[in-house]
C-alpha cells in the first residue's frame, strides 16, 4: 500500500474555512493541491530508485496515478510504492535491514522534513491563490 498525503494542521483548517466562507470550490482546490504534491514526490522517487534497479519491479510499483480518494469530507492521495505490485523491497530500501543501511534519499523523498515543508508550502500557495481570486485580488 502506498502512503497517503493529506492536508494537516490548524493553518490549513483556517484557510479552508476562509475559502468556504467565500463560496470557493473546496473539492477542486483540494484535488489540485494534492495532485501538485504527487507531481513533486513521484519524480524524486523515480530518480532515486535508478541506482537500485535490478528487475525494475520495485521501481514499477511507484504510484503513477494522481487520483484523489474521498472518504466523506476527507481527501487523500496515494504516493510512493504499492507493496502488492512489487514494492515490498522499498521497505528494506527506505528503512534498511540489520545488514544494509537505509537509503536516506528515498526515505527523505517521502518522509523528509524538507519534503514536508515543500509540500506544505505548495499547498498553502494553491489555497492562497484561490482565496485571493475569490476576494477579487
mmCIF file of N, CA and C in Angstrom:
data_model
loop_
_atom_site.group_PDB
_atom_site.id
_atom_site.type_symbol
_atom_site.label_atom_id
_atom_site.label_comp_id
_atom_site.label_asym_id
_atom_site.label_seq_id
_atom_site.Cartn_x
_atom_site.Cartn_y
_atom_site.Cartn_z
ATOM 1 N N UNK A 1 0.840 -1.183 0.000
ATOM 2 C CA UNK A 1 0.000 0.000 0.000
ATOM 3 C C UNK A 1 0.880 1.239 0.000
ATOM 4 N N UNK A 2 0.545 2.175 -0.832
ATOM 5 C CA UNK A 2 1.288 3.429 -0.903
ATOM 6 C C UNK A 2 0.932 4.311 0.290
ATOM 7 N N UNK A 3 1.746 5.313 0.519
ATOM 8 C CA UNK A 3 1.496 6.275 1.591
ATOM 9 C C UNK A 3 0.412 7.249 1.149
ATOM 10 N N UNK A 4 -0.260 7.841 2.109
ATOM 11 C CA UNK A 4 -1.307 8.820 1.806
ATOM 12 C C UNK A 4 -0.827 10.223 2.123
ATOM 13 N N UNK A 5 -1.213 11.167 1.270
ATOM 14 C CA UNK A 5 -0.945 12.582 1.506
ATOM 15 C C UNK A 5 -2.285 13.231 1.825
ATOM 16 N N UNK A 6 -2.287 14.119 2.801
ATOM 17 C CA UNK A 6 -3.499 14.854 3.157
ATOM 18 C C UNK A 6 -3.108 16.274 3.553
ATOM 19 N N UNK A 7 -4.119 17.104 3.796
ATOM 20 C CA UNK A 7 -3.888 18.417 4.388
ATOM 21 C C UNK A 7 -3.837 18.217 5.892
ATOM 22 N N UNK A 8 -2.916 18.882 6.555
ATOM 23 C CA UNK A 8 -2.844 18.755 8.010
ATOM 24 C C UNK A 8 -2.563 20.110 8.631
ATOM 25 N N UNK A 9 -3.016 20.273 9.866
ATOM 26 C CA UNK A 9 -2.665 21.455 10.624
ATOM 27 C C UNK A 9 -3.770 22.480 10.726
ATOM 28 N N UNK A 10 -3.617 23.327 11.709
ATOM 29 C CA UNK A 10 -4.578 24.379 12.007
ATOM 30 C C UNK A 10 -4.631 25.420 10.894
ATOM 31 N N UNK A 11 -3.476 25.745 10.308
ATOM 32 C CA UNK A 11 -3.425 26.745 9.239
ATOM 33 C C UNK A 11 -4.282 26.315 8.055
ATOM 34 N N UNK A 12 -4.178 25.051 7.659
ATOM 35 C CA UNK A 12 -4.977 24.565 6.535
ATOM 36 C C UNK A 12 -6.456 24.597 6.869
ATOM 37 N N UNK A 13 -6.783 24.246 8.091
ATOM 38 C CA UNK A 13 -8.180 24.272 8.516
ATOM 39 C C UNK A 13 -8.723 25.697 8.414
ATOM 40 N N UNK A 14 -7.952 26.663 8.891
ATOM 41 C CA UNK A 14 -8.351 28.071 8.839
ATOM 42 C C UNK A 14 -8.500 28.550 7.400
ATOM 43 N N UNK A 15 -7.531 28.200 6.559
ATOM 44 C CA UNK A 15 -7.576 28.631 5.157
ATOM 45 C C UNK A 15 -8.758 28.005 4.423
ATOM 46 N N UNK A 16 -9.039 26.737 4.703
ATOM 47 C CA UNK A 16 -10.170 26.070 4.061
ATOM 48 C C UNK A 16 -11.487 26.694 4.523
ATOM 49 N N UNK A 17 -11.578 27.044 5.801
ATOM 50 C CA UNK A 17 -12.783 27.704 6.309
ATOM 51 C C UNK A 17 -12.962 29.064 5.652
ATOM 52 N N UNK A 18 -11.856 29.789 5.468
ATOM 53 C CA UNK A 18 -11.914 31.093 4.816
ATOM 54 C C UNK A 18 -12.372 30.943 3.369
ATOM 55 N N UNK A 19 -11.819 29.962 2.670
ATOM 56 C CA UNK A 19 -12.212 29.719 1.283
ATOM 57 C C UNK A 19 -13.678 29.314 1.206
ATOM 58 N N UNK A 20 -14.123 28.503 2.140
ATOM 59 C CA UNK A 20 -15.519 28.073 2.174
ATOM 60 C C UNK A 20 -16.443 29.265 2.406
ATOM 61 N N UNK A 21 -16.043 30.187 3.287
ATOM 62 C CA UNK A 21 -16.870 31.372 3.553
ATOM 63 C C UNK A 21 -16.958 32.289 2.335
ATOM 64 N N UNK A 22 -15.994 32.167 1.423
ATOM 65 C CA UNK A 22 -16.006 32.953 0.184
ATOM 66 C C UNK A 22 -16.679 32.189 -0.958
ATOM 67 N N UNK A 23 -17.353 31.090 -0.613
ATOM 68 C CA UNK A 23 -18.012 30.222 -1.588
ATOM 69 C C UNK A 23 -17.034 29.636 -2.606
ATOM 70 N N UNK A 24 -15.845 29.318 -2.141
ATOM 71 C CA UNK A 24 -14.844 28.692 -3.005
ATOM 72 C C UNK A 24 -15.131 27.213 -3.189
ATOM 73 N N UNK A 25 -14.618 26.655 -4.256
ATOM 74 C CA UNK A 25 -14.801 25.238 -4.561
ATOM 75 C C UNK A 25 -13.730 24.433 -3.828
ATOM 76 N N UNK A 26 -14.051 23.994 -2.629
ATOM 77 C CA UNK A 26 -13.086 23.289 -1.783
ATOM 78 C C UNK A 26 -12.592 21.991 -2.416
ATOM 79 N N UNK A 27 -13.485 21.287 -3.058
ATOM 80 C CA UNK A 27 -13.124 19.993 -3.638
ATOM 81 C C UNK A 27 -12.077 20.159 -4.739
ATOM 82 N N UNK A 28 -12.297 21.103 -5.636
ATOM 83 C CA UNK A 28 -11.366 21.332 -6.742
ATOM 84 C C UNK A 28 -10.012 21.807 -6.235
ATOM 85 N N UNK A 29 -10.014 22.709 -5.276
ATOM 86 C CA UNK A 29 -8.765 23.236 -4.721
ATOM 87 C C UNK A 29 -7.993 22.129 -4.006
ATOM 88 N N UNK A 30 -8.703 21.310 -3.261
ATOM 89 C CA UNK A 30 -8.065 20.197 -2.560
ATOM 90 C C UNK A 30 -7.434 19.232 -3.551
ATOM 91 N N UNK A 31 -8.167 18.894 -4.593
ATOM 92 C CA UNK A 31 -7.638 17.981 -5.607
ATOM 93 C C UNK A 31 -6.412 18.568 -6.291
ATOM 94 N N UNK A 32 -6.468 19.833 -6.606
ATOM 95 C CA UNK A 32 -5.338 20.499 -7.260
ATOM 96 C C UNK A 32 -4.092 20.467 -6.369
ATOM 97 N N UNK A 33 -4.280 20.746 -5.093
ATOM 98 C CA UNK A 33 -3.154 20.768 -4.153
ATOM 99 C C UNK A 33 -2.553 19.376 -3.967
ATOM 100 N N UNK A 34 -3.397 18.369 -3.862
ATOM 101 C CA UNK A 34 -2.893 17.010 -3.687
ATOM 102 C C UNK A 34 -2.203 16.505 -4.955
ATOM 103 N N UNK A 35 -2.737 16.857 -6.114
ATOM 104 C CA UNK A 35 -2.104 16.446 -7.368
ATOM 105 C C UNK A 35 -0.741 17.102 -7.534
ATOM 106 N N UNK A 36 -0.629 18.350 -7.134
ATOM 107 C CA UNK A 36 0.656 19.054 -7.188
ATOM 108 C C UNK A 36 1.672 18.362 -6.272
ATOM 109 N N UNK A 37 1.217 17.901 -5.132
ATOM 110 C CA UNK A 37 2.074 17.180 -4.200
ATOM 111 C C UNK A 37 2.573 15.885 -4.832
ATOM 112 N N UNK A 38 1.678 15.164 -5.481
ATOM 113 C CA UNK A 38 2.042 13.917 -6.162
ATOM 114 C C UNK A 38 3.086 14.197 -7.240
ATOM 115 N N UNK A 39 2.903 15.281 -7.978
ATOM 116 C CA UNK A 39 3.851 15.667 -9.036
ATOM 117 C C UNK A 39 5.216 16.037 -8.464
ATOM 118 N N UNK A 40 5.261 16.430 -7.224
ATOM 119 C CA UNK A 40 6.527 16.780 -6.573
ATOM 120 C C UNK A 40 7.268 15.527 -6.089
ATOM 121 N N UNK A 41 6.549 14.604 -5.471
ATOM 122 C CA UNK A 41 7.182 13.434 -4.860
ATOM 123 C C UNK A 41 7.568 12.358 -5.877
ATOM 124 N N UNK A 42 6.673 12.028 -6.792
ATOM 125 C CA UNK A 42 6.877 10.889 -7.695
ATOM 126 C C UNK A 42 8.153 10.972 -8.520
ATOM 127 N N UNK A 43 8.460 12.089 -9.185
ATOM 128 C CA UNK A 43 9.713 12.139 -9.960
ATOM 129 C C UNK A 43 10.964 11.967 -9.096
ATOM 130 N N UNK A 44 10.912 12.460 -7.869
ATOM 131 C CA UNK A 44 12.058 12.302 -6.965
ATOM 132 C C UNK A 44 12.274 10.826 -6.636
ATOM 133 N N UNK A 45 11.196 10.114 -6.364
ATOM 134 C CA UNK A 45 11.301 8.682 -6.080
ATOM 135 C C UNK A 45 11.844 7.925 -7.288
ATOM 136 N N UNK A 46 11.319 8.250 -8.466
ATOM 137 C CA UNK A 46 11.769 7.569 -9.683
ATOM 138 C C UNK A 46 13.259 7.790 -9.909
ATOM 139 N N UNK A 47 13.714 8.995 -9.715
ATOM 140 C CA UNK A 47 15.132 9.318 -9.914
ATOM 141 C C UNK A 47 16.013 8.575 -8.910
ATOM 142 N N UNK A 48 15.609 8.564 -7.660
ATOM 143 C CA UNK A 48 16.426 7.937 -6.622
ATOM 144 C C UNK A 48 16.348 6.410 -6.633
ATOM 145 N N UNK A 49 15.384 5.845 -7.350
ATOM 146 C CA UNK A 49 15.290 4.386 -7.475
ATOM 147 C C UNK A 49 16.220 3.846 -8.560
ATOM 148 N N UNK A 50 16.699 4.700 -9.442
ATOM 149 C CA UNK A 50 17.529 4.240 -10.563
ATOM 150 C C UNK A 50 18.754 3.459 -10.106
ATOM 151 N N UNK A 51 19.367 3.851 -9.009
ATOM 152 C CA UNK A 51 20.571 3.155 -8.544
ATOM 153 C C UNK A 51 20.255 1.790 -7.929
ATOM 154 N N UNK A 52 18.984 1.495 -7.695
ATOM 155 C CA UNK A 52 18.586 0.206 -7.113
ATOM 156 C C UNK A 52 17.956 -0.722 -8.150
ATOM 157 N N UNK A 53 17.967 -0.313 -9.388
ATOM 158 C CA UNK A 53 17.274 -1.068 -10.427
ATOM 159 C C UNK A 53 17.979 -2.396 -10.721
ATOM 160 N N UNK A 54 17.239 -3.471 -10.542
ATOM 161 C CA UNK A 54 17.717 -4.798 -10.953
ATOM 162 C C UNK A 54 16.694 -5.390 -11.914
ATOM 163 N N UNK A 55 15.494 -5.583 -11.415
ATOM 164 C CA UNK A 55 14.435 -6.127 -12.268
ATOM 165 C C UNK A 55 13.472 -5.036 -12.713
ATOM 166 N N UNK A 56 13.473 -3.928 -12.008
ATOM 167 C CA UNK A 56 12.546 -2.837 -12.314
ATOM 168 C C UNK A 56 11.194 -2.997 -11.645
ATOM 169 N N UNK A 57 11.024 -4.085 -10.915
ATOM 170 C CA UNK A 57 9.732 -4.349 -10.289
ATOM 171 C C UNK A 57 9.386 -3.335 -9.196
ATOM 172 N N UNK A 58 10.352 -3.040 -8.350
ATOM 173 C CA UNK A 58 10.099 -2.077 -7.269
ATOM 174 C C UNK A 58 9.857 -0.695 -7.849
ATOM 175 N N UNK A 59 10.683 -0.309 -8.800
ATOM 176 C CA UNK A 59 10.509 0.990 -9.453
ATOM 177 C C UNK A 59 9.153 1.064 -10.155
ATOM 178 N N UNK A 60 8.738 -0.044 -10.740
ATOM 179 C CA UNK A 60 7.449 -0.096 -11.426
ATOM 180 C C UNK A 60 6.260 -0.030 -10.488
ATOM 181 N N UNK A 61 6.492 -0.247 -9.201
ATOM 182 C CA UNK A 61 5.392 -0.207 -8.235
ATOM 183 C C UNK A 61 5.105 1.207 -7.730
ATOM 184 N N UNK A 62 5.901 2.180 -8.170
ATOM 185 C CA UNK A 62 5.659 3.571 -7.754
ATOM 186 C C UNK A 62 4.330 4.034 -8.340
ATOM 187 N N UNK A 63 3.492 4.580 -7.492
ATOM 188 C CA UNK A 63 2.166 5.033 -7.916
ATOM 189 C C UNK A 63 2.295 6.167 -8.922
ATOM 190 N N UNK A 64 1.769 5.950 -10.114
ATOM 191 C CA UNK A 64 1.836 6.945 -11.187
ATOM 192 C C UNK A 64 0.546 7.752 -11.323
ATOM 193 N N UNK A 65 -0.514 7.289 -10.696
ATOM 194 C CA UNK A 65 -1.804 7.946 -10.862
ATOM 195 C C UNK A 65 -2.031 8.975 -9.765
ATOM 196 N N UNK A 66 -2.294 10.182 -10.165
ATOM 197 C CA UNK A 66 -2.561 11.258 -9.205
ATOM 198 C C UNK A 66 -4.064 11.312 -8.964
ATOM 199 N N UNK A 67 -4.591 10.249 -8.358
ATOM 200 C CA UNK A 67 -6.027 10.130 -8.137
ATOM 201 C C UNK A 67 -6.360 10.454 -6.682
ATOM 202 N N UNK A 68 -7.240 11.400 -6.515
ATOM 203 C CA UNK A 68 -7.676 11.803 -5.176
ATOM 204 C C UNK A 68 -8.787 10.862 -4.720
ATOM 205 N N UNK A 69 -8.640 10.334 -3.516
ATOM 206 C CA UNK A 69 -9.641 9.441 -2.924
ATOM 207 C C UNK A 69 -10.384 10.202 -1.836
ATOM 208 N N UNK A 70 -11.702 10.199 -1.941
ATOM 209 C CA UNK A 70 -12.523 10.889 -0.949
ATOM 210 C C UNK A 70 -13.189 9.868 -0.041
ATOM 211 N N UNK A 71 -13.087 10.089 1.256
ATOM 212 C CA UNK A 71 -13.794 9.299 2.262
ATOM 213 C C UNK A 71 -14.578 10.291 3.102
ATOM 214 N N UNK A 72 -15.813 10.489 2.734
ATOM 215 C CA UNK A 72 -16.611 11.532 3.374
ATOM 216 C C UNK A 72 -16.067 12.890 2.981
ATOM 217 N N UNK A 73 -15.694 13.701 3.967
ATOM 218 C CA UNK A 73 -15.124 15.023 3.700
ATOM 219 C C UNK A 73 -13.604 15.022 3.735
ATOM 220 N N UNK A 74 -13.005 13.846 3.811
ATOM 221 C CA UNK A 74 -11.554 13.742 3.885
ATOM 222 C C UNK A 74 -11.000 13.273 2.549
ATOM 223 N N UNK A 75 -10.039 14.029 2.043
ATOM 224 C CA UNK A 75 -9.403 13.677 0.773
ATOM 225 C C UNK A 75 -7.988 13.190 1.034
ATOM 226 N N UNK A 76 -7.565 12.227 0.256
ATOM 227 C CA UNK A 76 -6.207 11.716 0.353
ATOM 228 C C UNK A 76 -5.752 11.227 -1.006
ATOM 229 N N UNK A 77 -4.470 11.003 -1.131
ATOM 230 C CA UNK A 77 -3.921 10.532 -2.393
ATOM 231 C C UNK A 77 -2.764 9.593 -2.094
ATOM 232 N N UNK A 78 -2.694 8.493 -2.836
ATOM 233 C CA UNK A 78 -1.594 7.552 -2.670
ATOM 234 C C UNK A 78 -0.343 8.082 -3.349
ATOM 235 N N UNK A 79 0.774 7.971 -2.658
ATOM 236 C CA UNK A 79 2.087 8.279 -3.236
ATOM 237 C C UNK A 79 3.053 7.189 -2.793
ATOM 238 N N UNK A 80 4.081 6.993 -3.565
ATOM 239 C CA UNK A 80 5.099 6.028 -3.173
ATOM 240 C C UNK A 80 4.910 4.681 -3.831
ATOM 241 N N UNK A 81 5.263 3.639 -3.109
ATOM 242 C CA UNK A 81 5.312 2.281 -3.633
ATOM 243 C C UNK A 81 4.078 1.487 -3.229
ATOM 244 N N UNK A 82 3.566 0.683 -4.162
ATOM 245 C CA UNK A 82 2.482 -0.245 -3.864
ATOM 246 C C UNK A 82 3.111 -1.594 -3.540
ATOM 247 N N UNK A 83 2.980 -2.013 -2.315
ATOM 248 C CA UNK A 83 3.599 -3.247 -1.827
ATOM 249 C C UNK A 83 3.136 -4.458 -2.635
ATOM 250 N N UNK A 84 1.855 -4.550 -2.894
ATOM 251 C CA UNK A 84 1.305 -5.713 -3.613
ATOM 252 C C UNK A 84 1.682 -5.735 -5.091
ATOM 253 N N UNK A 85 2.169 -4.631 -5.601
ATOM 254 C CA UNK A 85 2.552 -4.558 -7.021
ATOM 255 C C UNK A 85 4.058 -4.622 -7.207
ATOM 256 N N UNK A 86 4.755 -5.195 -6.252
ATOM 257 C CA UNK A 86 6.202 -5.337 -6.380
ATOM 258 C C UNK A 86 7.006 -4.371 -5.543
ATOM 259 N N UNK A 87 6.350 -3.632 -4.677
ATOM 260 C CA UNK A 87 7.042 -2.618 -3.895
ATOM 261 C C UNK A 87 7.546 -3.066 -2.535
ATOM 262 N N UNK A 88 7.486 -4.363 -2.255
ATOM 263 C CA UNK A 88 7.926 -4.853 -0.950
ATOM 264 C C UNK A 88 9.372 -4.460 -0.648
ATOM 265 N N UNK A 89 10.238 -4.541 -1.644
ATOM 266 C CA UNK A 89 11.656 -4.210 -1.428
ATOM 267 C C UNK A 89 11.845 -2.756 -1.005
ATOM 268 N N UNK A 90 10.887 -1.900 -1.329
ATOM 269 C CA UNK A 90 11.010 -0.486 -0.956
ATOM 270 C C UNK A 90 11.090 -0.318 0.560
ATOM 271 N N UNK A 91 10.454 -1.205 1.293
ATOM 272 C CA UNK A 91 10.504 -1.139 2.760
ATOM 273 C C UNK A 91 11.938 -1.307 3.233
ATOM 274 N N UNK A 92 12.628 -2.296 2.675
ATOM 275 C CA UNK A 92 14.011 -2.555 3.067
ATOM 276 C C UNK A 92 14.936 -1.440 2.600
ATOM 277 N N UNK A 93 14.641 -0.885 1.424
ATOM 278 C CA UNK A 93 15.463 0.216 0.911
ATOM 279 C C UNK A 93 15.285 1.472 1.760
ATOM 280 N N UNK A 94 14.049 1.771 2.130
ATOM 281 C CA UNK A 94 13.767 3.005 2.858
ATOM 282 C C UNK A 94 14.104 2.924 4.347
ATOM 283 N N UNK A 95 14.008 1.739 4.930
ATOM 284 C CA UNK A 95 14.228 1.598 6.370
ATOM 285 C C UNK A 95 15.485 0.818 6.723
ATOM 286 N N UNK A 96 16.064 0.132 5.744
ATOM 287 C CA UNK A 96 17.266 -0.646 5.985
ATOM 288 C C UNK A 96 16.962 -1.986 6.637
ATOM 289 N N UNK A 97 18.014 -2.767 6.820
ATOM 290 C CA UNK A 97 17.933 -4.066 7.487
ATOM 291 C C UNK A 97 19.113 -4.127 8.452
ATOM 292 N N UNK A 98 19.197 -5.168 9.260
ATOM 293 C CA UNK A 98 20.369 -5.262 10.142
ATOM 294 C C UNK A 98 21.705 -5.274 9.385
ATOM 295 N N UNK A 99 21.680 -5.717 8.131
ATOM 296 C CA UNK A 99 22.928 -5.800 7.363
ATOM 297 C C UNK A 99 23.039 -4.745 6.266
ATOM 298 N N UNK A 100 22.008 -3.955 6.082
ATOM 299 C CA UNK A 100 22.012 -2.971 4.999
ATOM 300 C C UNK A 100 21.479 -1.628 5.511
ATOM 301 N N UNK A 101 22.230 -0.593 5.270
ATOM 302 C CA UNK A 101 21.789 0.748 5.682
ATOM 303 C C UNK A 101 20.616 1.196 4.814
ATOM 304 N N UNK A 102 19.773 2.030 5.391
ATOM 305 C CA UNK A 102 18.649 2.547 4.609
ATOM 306 C C UNK A 102 19.151 3.559 3.590
ATOM 307 N N UNK A 103 18.383 3.728 2.522
ATOM 308 C CA UNK A 103 18.680 4.745 1.522
ATOM 309 C C UNK A 103 17.997 6.027 2.002
ATOM 310 N N UNK A 104 18.777 6.908 2.581
ATOM 311 C CA UNK A 104 18.234 8.126 3.182
ATOM 312 C C UNK A 104 17.525 9.000 2.157
ATOM 313 N N UNK A 105 18.025 9.014 0.914
ATOM 314 C CA UNK A 105 17.385 9.835 -0.121
ATOM 315 C C UNK A 105 15.962 9.356 -0.394
ATOM 316 N N UNK A 106 15.793 8.043 -0.543
ATOM 317 C CA UNK A 106 14.452 7.503 -0.780
ATOM 318 C C UNK A 106 13.528 7.824 0.389
ATOM 319 N N UNK A 107 14.027 7.631 1.583
ATOM 320 C CA UNK A 107 13.236 7.920 2.773
ATOM 321 C C UNK A 107 12.834 9.397 2.798
ATOM 322 N N UNK A 108 13.794 10.262 2.530
ATOM 323 C CA UNK A 108 13.531 11.705 2.562
ATOM 324 C C UNK A 108 12.584 12.154 1.457
ATOM 325 N N UNK A 109 12.568 11.440 0.332
ATOM 326 C CA UNK A 109 11.665 11.798 -0.765
ATOM 327 C C UNK A 109 10.206 11.786 -0.327
ATOM 328 N N UNK A 110 9.885 10.954 0.649
ATOM 329 C CA UNK A 110 8.507 10.855 1.129
ATOM 330 C C UNK A 110 8.341 11.453 2.524
ATOM 331 N N UNK A 111 9.278 11.146 3.425
ATOM 332 C CA UNK A 111 9.105 11.491 4.836
ATOM 333 C C UNK A 111 10.009 12.611 5.341
ATOM 334 N N UNK A 112 10.940 13.071 4.539
ATOM 335 C CA UNK A 112 11.910 14.060 4.993
ATOM 336 C C UNK A 112 11.281 15.388 5.372
ATOM 337 N N UNK A 113 11.916 16.096 6.293
ATOM 338 C CA UNK A 113 11.372 17.381 6.746
ATOM 339 C C UNK A 113 11.380 18.402 5.610
ATOM 340 N N UNK A 114 12.390 18.354 4.746
ATOM 341 C CA UNK A 114 12.430 19.272 3.604
ATOM 342 C C UNK A 114 11.246 19.006 2.672
ATOM 343 N N UNK A 115 10.951 17.735 2.436
ATOM 344 C CA UNK A 115 9.816 17.366 1.589
ATOM 345 C C UNK A 115 8.514 17.842 2.218
ATOM 346 N N UNK A 116 8.358 17.616 3.503
ATOM 347 C CA UNK A 116 7.131 18.031 4.192
ATOM 348 C C UNK A 116 6.945 19.544 4.140
ATOM 349 N N UNK A 117 8.034 20.285 4.327
ATOM 350 C CA UNK A 117 7.961 21.750 4.266
ATOM 351 C C UNK A 117 7.609 22.217 2.861
ATOM 352 N N UNK A 118 8.200 21.591 1.857
ATOM 353 C CA UNK A 118 7.939 21.968 0.465
ATOM 354 C C UNK A 118 6.488 21.669 0.086
ATOM 355 N N UNK A 119 5.994 20.534 0.524
ATOM 356 C CA UNK A 119 4.599 20.166 0.258
ATOM 357 C C UNK A 119 3.658 21.163 0.927
ATOM 358 N N UNK A 120 3.929 21.476 2.176
ATOM 359 C CA UNK A 120 3.102 22.439 2.906
ATOM 360 C C UNK A 120 3.106 23.790 2.192
ATOM 361 N N UNK A 121 4.275 24.212 1.736
ATOM 362 C CA UNK A 121 4.407 25.487 1.030
ATOM 363 C C UNK A 121 3.591 25.478 -0.268
ATOM 364 N N UNK A 122 3.693 24.399 -1.046
ATOM 365 C CA UNK A 122 2.942 24.299 -2.303
ATOM 366 C C UNK A 122 1.443 24.329 -2.049
ATOM 367 N N UNK A 123 1.003 23.569 -1.054
ATOM 368 C CA UNK A 123 -0.423 23.520 -0.753
ATOM 369 C C UNK A 123 -0.933 24.876 -0.269
ATOM 370 N N UNK A 124 -0.143 25.564 0.547
ATOM 371 C CA UNK A 124 -0.527 26.899 1.020
ATOM 372 C C UNK A 124 -0.625 27.878 -0.142
ATOM 373 N N UNK A 125 0.320 27.797 -1.082
ATOM 374 C CA UNK A 125 0.296 28.698 -2.238
ATOM 375 C C UNK A 125 -0.973 28.507 -3.051
ATOM 376 N N UNK A 126 -1.355 27.264 -3.264
ATOM 377 C CA UNK A 126 -2.567 26.983 -4.037
ATOM 378 C C UNK A 126 -3.796 27.515 -3.311
ATOM 379 N N UNK A 127 -3.880 27.288 -2.007
ATOM 380 C CA UNK A 127 -5.007 27.804 -1.228
ATOM 381 C C UNK A 127 -5.021 29.331 -1.215
ATOM 382 N N UNK A 128 -3.860 29.939 -1.033
ATOM 383 C CA UNK A 128 -3.761 31.403 -1.001
ATOM 384 C C UNK A 128 -4.193 32.002 -2.333
ATOM 385 N N UNK A 129 -3.748 31.410 -3.430
ATOM 386 C CA UNK A 129 -4.133 31.901 -4.758
ATOM 387 C C UNK A 129 -5.646 31.842 -4.945
ATOM 388 N N UNK A 130 -6.243 30.750 -4.515
ATOM 389 C CA UNK A 130 -7.685 30.598 -4.671
ATOM 390 C C UNK A 130 -8.442 31.591 -3.793
ATOM 391 N N UNK A 131 -7.963 31.816 -2.577
ATOM 392 C CA UNK A 131 -8.600 32.791 -1.678
ATOM 393 C C UNK A 131 -8.498 34.192 -2.277
ATOM 394 N N UNK A 132 -7.315 34.539 -2.792
ATOM 395 C CA UNK A 132 -7.129 35.860 -3.404
ATOM 396 C C UNK A 132 -8.024 36.033 -4.626
ATOM 397 N N UNK A 133 -8.163 34.961 -5.407
ATOM 398 C CA UNK A 133 -9.025 35.008 -6.585
ATOM 399 C C UNK A 133 -10.471 35.294 -6.177
ATOM 400 N N UNK A 134 -10.921 34.616 -5.116
ATOM 401 C CA UNK A 134 -12.294 34.792 -4.644
ATOM 402 C C UNK A 134 -12.518 36.175 -4.033
ATOM 403 N N UNK A 135 -11.449 36.766 -3.486
ATOM 404 C CA UNK A 135 -11.560 38.091 -2.878
ATOM 405 C C UNK A 135 -11.409 39.195 -3.929
ATOM 406 N N UNK A 136 -11.165 38.793 -5.161
ATOM 407 C CA UNK A 136 -11.052 39.771 -6.237
ATOM 408 C C UNK A 136 -9.654 40.309 -6.429
ATOM 409 N N UNK A 137 -8.649 39.634 -5.896
ATOM 410 C CA UNK A 137 -7.273 40.132 -5.982
ATOM 411 C C UNK A 137 -6.441 39.287 -6.780
#
